[in-house]
Short mmCIF file of C-alpha atoms and ligand atoms in Angstrom, two decimals:
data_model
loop_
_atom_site.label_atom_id
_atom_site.label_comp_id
_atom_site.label_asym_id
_atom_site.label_seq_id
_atom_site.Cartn_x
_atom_site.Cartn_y
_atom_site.Cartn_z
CA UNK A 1 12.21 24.21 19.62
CA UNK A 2 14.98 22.16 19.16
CA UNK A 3 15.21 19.24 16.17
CA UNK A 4 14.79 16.34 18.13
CA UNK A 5 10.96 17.39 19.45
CA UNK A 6 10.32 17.09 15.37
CA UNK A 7 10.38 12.83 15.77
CA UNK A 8 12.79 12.71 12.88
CA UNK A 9 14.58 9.31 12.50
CA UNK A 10 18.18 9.35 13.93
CA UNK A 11 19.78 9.07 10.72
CA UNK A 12 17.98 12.08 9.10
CA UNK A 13 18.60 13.40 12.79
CA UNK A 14 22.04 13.16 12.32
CA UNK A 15 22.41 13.98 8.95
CA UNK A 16 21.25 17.78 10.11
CA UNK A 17 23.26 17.71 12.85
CA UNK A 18 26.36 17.38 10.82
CA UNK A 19 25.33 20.35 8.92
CA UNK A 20 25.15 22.49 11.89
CA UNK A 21 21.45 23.10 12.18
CA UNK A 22 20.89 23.59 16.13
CA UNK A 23 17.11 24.84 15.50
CA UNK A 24 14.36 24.33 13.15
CA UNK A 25 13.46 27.66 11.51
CA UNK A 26 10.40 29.16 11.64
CA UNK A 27 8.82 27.00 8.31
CA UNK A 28 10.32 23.78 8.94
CA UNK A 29 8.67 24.01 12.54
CA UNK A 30 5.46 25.02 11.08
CA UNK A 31 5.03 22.51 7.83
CA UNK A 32 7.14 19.47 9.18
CA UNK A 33 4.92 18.03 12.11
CA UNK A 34 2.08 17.38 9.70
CA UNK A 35 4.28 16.35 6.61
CA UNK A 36 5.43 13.81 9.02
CA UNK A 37 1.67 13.34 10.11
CA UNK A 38 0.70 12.74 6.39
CA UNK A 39 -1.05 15.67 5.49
CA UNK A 40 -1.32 17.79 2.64
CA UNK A 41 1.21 21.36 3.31
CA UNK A 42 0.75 24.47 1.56
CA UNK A 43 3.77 26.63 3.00
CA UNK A 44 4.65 29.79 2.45
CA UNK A 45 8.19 31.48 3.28
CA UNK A 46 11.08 33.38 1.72
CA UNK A 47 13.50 32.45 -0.11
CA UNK A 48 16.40 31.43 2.06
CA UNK A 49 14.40 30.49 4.85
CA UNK A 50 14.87 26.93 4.74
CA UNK A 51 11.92 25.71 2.86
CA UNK A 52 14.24 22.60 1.24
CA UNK A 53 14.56 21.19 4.06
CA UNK A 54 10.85 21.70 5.20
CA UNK A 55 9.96 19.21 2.60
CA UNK A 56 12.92 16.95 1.99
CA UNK A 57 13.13 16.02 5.52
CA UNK A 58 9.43 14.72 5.56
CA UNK A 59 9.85 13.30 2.12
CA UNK A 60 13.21 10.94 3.38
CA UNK A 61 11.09 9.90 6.35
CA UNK A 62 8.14 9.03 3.87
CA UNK A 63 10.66 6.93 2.54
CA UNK A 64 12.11 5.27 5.23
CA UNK A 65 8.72 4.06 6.38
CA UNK A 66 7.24 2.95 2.87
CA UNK A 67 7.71 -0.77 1.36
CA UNK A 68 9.47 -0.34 -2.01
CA UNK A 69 8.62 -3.95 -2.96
CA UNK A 70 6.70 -3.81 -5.99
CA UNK A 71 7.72 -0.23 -6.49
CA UNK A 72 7.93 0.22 -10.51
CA UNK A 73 8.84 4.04 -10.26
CA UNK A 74 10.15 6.89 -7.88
CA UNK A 75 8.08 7.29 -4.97
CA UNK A 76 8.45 10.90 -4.08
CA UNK A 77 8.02 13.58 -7.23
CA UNK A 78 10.00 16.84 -6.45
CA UNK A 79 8.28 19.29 -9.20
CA UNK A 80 10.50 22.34 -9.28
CA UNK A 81 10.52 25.27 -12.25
CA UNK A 82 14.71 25.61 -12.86
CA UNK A 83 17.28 23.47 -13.50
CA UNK A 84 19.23 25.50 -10.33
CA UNK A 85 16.04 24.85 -7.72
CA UNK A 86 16.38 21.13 -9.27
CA UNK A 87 20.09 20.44 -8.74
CA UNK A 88 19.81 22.44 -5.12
CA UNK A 89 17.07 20.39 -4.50
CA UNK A 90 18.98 17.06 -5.75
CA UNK A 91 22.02 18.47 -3.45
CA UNK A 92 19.56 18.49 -0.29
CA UNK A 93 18.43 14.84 -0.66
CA UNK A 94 21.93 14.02 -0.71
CA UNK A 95 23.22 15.94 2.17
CA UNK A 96 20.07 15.39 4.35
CA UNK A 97 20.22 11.34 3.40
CA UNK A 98 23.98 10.93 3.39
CA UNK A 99 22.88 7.94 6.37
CA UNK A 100 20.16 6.84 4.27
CA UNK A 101 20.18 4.11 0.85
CA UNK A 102 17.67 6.49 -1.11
CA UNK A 103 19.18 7.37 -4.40
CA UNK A 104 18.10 10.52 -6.07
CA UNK A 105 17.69 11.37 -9.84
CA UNK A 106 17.34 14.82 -11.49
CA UNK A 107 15.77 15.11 -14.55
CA UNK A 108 15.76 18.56 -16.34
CA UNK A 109 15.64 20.38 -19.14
CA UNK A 110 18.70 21.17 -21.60
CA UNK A 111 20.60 17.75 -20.55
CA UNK A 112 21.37 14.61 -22.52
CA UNK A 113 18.26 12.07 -22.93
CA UNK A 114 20.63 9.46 -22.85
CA UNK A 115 21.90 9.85 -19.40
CA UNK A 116 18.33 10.25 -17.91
CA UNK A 117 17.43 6.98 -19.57
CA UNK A 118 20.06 5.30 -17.72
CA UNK A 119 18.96 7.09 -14.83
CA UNK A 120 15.62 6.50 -14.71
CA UNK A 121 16.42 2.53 -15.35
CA UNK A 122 18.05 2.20 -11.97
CA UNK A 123 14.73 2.99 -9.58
CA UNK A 124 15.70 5.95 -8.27
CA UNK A 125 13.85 6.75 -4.35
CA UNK A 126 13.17 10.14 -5.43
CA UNK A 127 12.71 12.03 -8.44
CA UNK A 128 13.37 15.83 -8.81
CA UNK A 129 12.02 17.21 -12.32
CA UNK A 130 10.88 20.39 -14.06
CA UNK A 131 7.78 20.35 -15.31
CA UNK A 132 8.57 20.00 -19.25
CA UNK A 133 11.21 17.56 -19.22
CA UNK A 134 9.23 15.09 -17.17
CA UNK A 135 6.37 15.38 -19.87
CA UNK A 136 8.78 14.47 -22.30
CA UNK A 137 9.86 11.42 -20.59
CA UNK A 138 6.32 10.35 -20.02
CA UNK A 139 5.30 10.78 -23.24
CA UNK A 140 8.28 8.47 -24.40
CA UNK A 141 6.99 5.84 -21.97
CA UNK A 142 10.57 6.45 -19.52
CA UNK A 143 9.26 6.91 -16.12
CA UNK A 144 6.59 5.54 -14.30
CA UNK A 145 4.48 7.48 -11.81
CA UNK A 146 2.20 5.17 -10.36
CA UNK A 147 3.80 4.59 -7.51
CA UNK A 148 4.60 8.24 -6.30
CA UNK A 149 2.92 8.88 -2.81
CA UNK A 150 4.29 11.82 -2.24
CA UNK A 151 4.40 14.67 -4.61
CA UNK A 152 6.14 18.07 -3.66
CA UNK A 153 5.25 21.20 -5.81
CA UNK A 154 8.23 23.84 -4.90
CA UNK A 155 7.65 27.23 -5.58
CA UNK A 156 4.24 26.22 -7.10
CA UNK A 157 3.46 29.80 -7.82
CA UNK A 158 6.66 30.26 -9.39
CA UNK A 159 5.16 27.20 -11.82
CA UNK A 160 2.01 28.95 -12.60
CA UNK A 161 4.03 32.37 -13.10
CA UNK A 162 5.94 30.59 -15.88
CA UNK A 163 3.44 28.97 -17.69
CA UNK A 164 3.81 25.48 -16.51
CA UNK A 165 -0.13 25.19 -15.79
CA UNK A 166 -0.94 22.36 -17.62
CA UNK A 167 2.05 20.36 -17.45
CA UNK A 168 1.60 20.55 -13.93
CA UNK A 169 -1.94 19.18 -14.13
CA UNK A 170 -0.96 16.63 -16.80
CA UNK A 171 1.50 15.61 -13.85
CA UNK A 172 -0.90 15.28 -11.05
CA UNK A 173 -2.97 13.26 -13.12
CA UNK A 174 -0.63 10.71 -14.05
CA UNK A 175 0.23 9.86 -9.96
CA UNK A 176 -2.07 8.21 -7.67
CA UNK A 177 -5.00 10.64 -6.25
CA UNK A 178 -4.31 8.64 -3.14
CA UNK A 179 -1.12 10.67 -2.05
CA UNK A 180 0.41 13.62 -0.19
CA UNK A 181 0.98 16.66 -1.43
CA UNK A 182 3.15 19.71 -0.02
P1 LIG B 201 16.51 27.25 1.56
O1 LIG B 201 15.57 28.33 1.96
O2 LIG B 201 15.86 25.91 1.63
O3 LIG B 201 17.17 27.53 0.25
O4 LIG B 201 17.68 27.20 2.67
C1 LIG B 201 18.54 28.29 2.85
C2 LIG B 201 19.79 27.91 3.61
O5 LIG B 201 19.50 27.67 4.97
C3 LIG B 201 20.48 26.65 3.11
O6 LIG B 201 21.83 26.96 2.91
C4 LIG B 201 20.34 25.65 4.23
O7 LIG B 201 21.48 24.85 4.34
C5 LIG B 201 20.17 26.51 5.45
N1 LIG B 201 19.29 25.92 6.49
C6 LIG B 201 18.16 25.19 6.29
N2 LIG B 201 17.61 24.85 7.46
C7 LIG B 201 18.39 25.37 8.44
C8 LIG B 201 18.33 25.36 9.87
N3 LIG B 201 17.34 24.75 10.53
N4 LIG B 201 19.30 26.00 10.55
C9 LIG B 201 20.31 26.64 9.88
N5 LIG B 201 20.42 26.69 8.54
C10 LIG B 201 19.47 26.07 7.82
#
């Protein structure tokens, strides 16, 4: 299968041709067709097989075809357990939606409020968190998650395994029940 047959838009299109990708791998070929469709995705693959992209690709298109208007937070959540899944996460978005105007923001654990304040001001497309930090913020009243739509739980079982249980459920509760999830 070859990435065009996947109906991404040309400028995600050509955002993974520049990085060389000739074919889809196994998961993205599996999980992306029905991201794209708008349904929920439970996938399961190594690590290494190219799961990023399985979800950041849908989650750009997402993008490209919602209305920010009266946006008054991110609309995708990226829920990730480490600070290194978040910033190689944050690093995807960018690469895979250097053609796009989305603007990313990572907010984790162990770095400066202050910054994330700032960040969170400017209305950032996507948001890519760990679990505790984003609690923090929205128990301080700094990010608003009523207009996510799509939420993306990576390496869910990896959350459970470290004890992130009911931050994650706090989290799903606070953005609409009327969204996707992968
Ligand atoms: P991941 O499993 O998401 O950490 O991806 C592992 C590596 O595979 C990353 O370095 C990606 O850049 C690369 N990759 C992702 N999708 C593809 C693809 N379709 N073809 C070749 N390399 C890919």
């Amino acid at each position: 299968m070859s990435f065009s047959k996947l109906q991404l838009a040309p400028a995600i299109l050509k955002a993974v041709t520049n990085c060389g990708y000739k074919h889809p791998t196994p998961v993205q070929a599996e999980a992306i067709p029905p991201a794209l469709g708008g349904r929920d995705v439970i996938a399961s693959a190594q690590t290494g097989t190219g799961k990023t992209a399985a979800f950041v690709l849908p989650a750009l298109q997402r993008l490209l075809q919602s209305s920010p208007k009266s946006r008054k937070g991110p609309s995708v959540l990226i829920l990730t357990p480490t600070r290194e899944l978040a910033e190689q996460i944050t690093q995807a978005t960018r690469t895979y939606g250097r053609h796009l105007p989305f603007k990313s923001v990572t907010i984790v654990g162990g770095m400066p409020y202050r910054d994330q304040f700032r960040a969170l001001d400017q209305k950032p497309d996507l948001l890519i968190a760990t679990p505790g930090r984003l609690i923090d913020h929205m128990e301080r009243g700094s990010v608003d998650l009523s207009s996510v739509h799509l939420l993306v739980l990576d390496e869910a079982d990896r959350m459970l395994d470290m004890g992130f249980i009911d931050d994650v459920e706090k989290i799903t509760a606070a953005v609409p029940g009327k969204r996707q999830t992968l």
